[in-house]
C-alpha positions as semicolon CSV with decimal commas, in nm:
position;residue;x (nm);y (nm);z (nm)
1;M;14,678;6,563;-6,786
2;Q;14,509;6,676;-6,465
3;P;14,136;6,601;-6,424
4;A;14,078;6,976;-6,394
5;E;14,197;7,022;-6,754
6;R;13,949;6,784;-6,911
7;I;13,606;6,793;-7,071
8;Y;13,363;6,539;-6,922
9;R;13,055;6,383;-7,079
10;R;12,813;6,108;-6,988
11;T;12,858;5,765;-7,141
12;S;12,546;5,576;-7,248
13;A;12,558;5,399;-6,908
14;G;12,591;5,739;-6,742
15;Q;12,293;5,868;-6,939
16;Q;12,085;5,572;-6,820
17;A;12,196;5,624;-6,459
18;F;12,102;5,992;-6,490
19;L;11,760;5,918;-6,640
20;N;11,679;5,641;-6,391
21;Q;11,789;5,843;-6,085
22;S;11,864;5,512;-5,914
23;A;11,928;5,515;-5,540
24;D;12,217;5,278;-5,619
25;V;12,406;5,582;-5,752
26;P;12,509;5,817;-5,468
27;V;12,339;6,156;-5,474
28;E;12,672;6,336;-5,530
29;Y;12,736;6,125;-5,839
30;R;12,385;6,193;-5,969
31;R;12,445;6,566;-5,925
32;V;12,767;6,542;-6,128
33;L;12,588;6,341;-6,397
34;E;12,321;6,612;-6,410
35;L;12,581;6,885;-6,457
36;V;12,793;6,706;-6,715
37;G;12,547;6,638;-6,995
38;T;12,713;6,600;-7,334
39;G;13,029;6,791;-7,252
40;T;13,130;7,012;-6,962
41;H;13,469;7,146;-6,860
42;A;13,588;7,033;-6,516
43;A;13,618;7,398;-6,407
44;V;13,248;7,452;-6,477
45;I;13,157;7,139;-6,281
46;R;13,375;7,258;-5,994
47;A;13,214;7,603;-5,996
48;C;12,866;7,452;-5,986
49;L;12,967;7,235;-5,692
50;G;13,145;7,516;-5,510
51;S;13,011;7,415;-5,169
52;H;13,205;7,088;-5,192
53;P;13,584;7,062;-5,146
54;Y;13,777;7,063;-5,472
55;E;13,938;6,728;-5,385
56;H;13,595;6,566;-5,347
57;V;13,480;6,687;-5,688
58;L;13,796;6,553;-5,854
59;E;13,752;6,225;-5,667
60;W;13,391;6,196;-5,789
61;L;13,491;6,267;-6,150
62;T;13,766;6,007;-6,132
63;R;13,538;5,746;-5,975
64;L;13,258;5,809;-6,228
65;E;13,510;5,752;-6,507
66;Q;13,636;5,433;-6,342
67;V;13,286;5,284;-6,323
68;G;13,207;5,386;-6,681
69;L;12,942;5,654;-6,620
70;L;13,161;5,938;-6,750
71;E;13,430;5,973;-7,011
72;S;13,667;6,262;-7,062
73;V;13,886;6,414;-7,328
74;P;14,170;6,664;-7,294
75;Q;14,068;7,026;-7,317
76;A;14,133;7,152;-7,668
77;G;14,224;7,503;-7,774
78;A;13,859;7,582;-7,846
79;D;13,780;7,489;-7,486
80;D;14,014;7,751;-7,339
81;L;13,783;7,906;-7,079
82;D;13,960;8,240;-7,051
83;F;14,021;8,270;-7,427
84;S;14,388;8,351;-7,373
85;G;14,546;8,035;-7,511
86;K;14,601;8,136;-7,873
87;F;14,483;8,494;-7,874
88;N;14,664;8,681;-8,151
89;R;14,581;9,050;-8,160
90;A;14,764;9,113;-8,488
91;A;14,570;8,837;-8,666
92;L;14,241;8,975;-8,535
93;A;14,330;9,327;-8,648
94;A;14,429;9,201;-8,994
95;A;14,102;9,007;-9,028
96;H;13,904;9,312;-8,918
97;N;14,086;9,540;-9,162
98;A;14,040;9,291;-9,447
99;R;13,662;9,314;-9,407
100;G;13,681;9,665;-9,542
């Protein structure tokens, strides 16, 4: 799965690095750690870092995972950012009509 289709969150080491704001962690990595928190979609991270090339953001995410400051999980259906993944108009209409 592509890094852009993942949900990222800080590990406990990443949380410590974020809280300590150590100069040992490059400023770009600290910015990513600030954005990620407990779970952020890669597309949201990318949008927040729009002034940086897409390839750099993906490289930072990959590197932060490699050094154990971030972890990621595949995007699940509930994380579909445009809400089009499993949209079923008939099911919504039936649920609405069942409410009375």
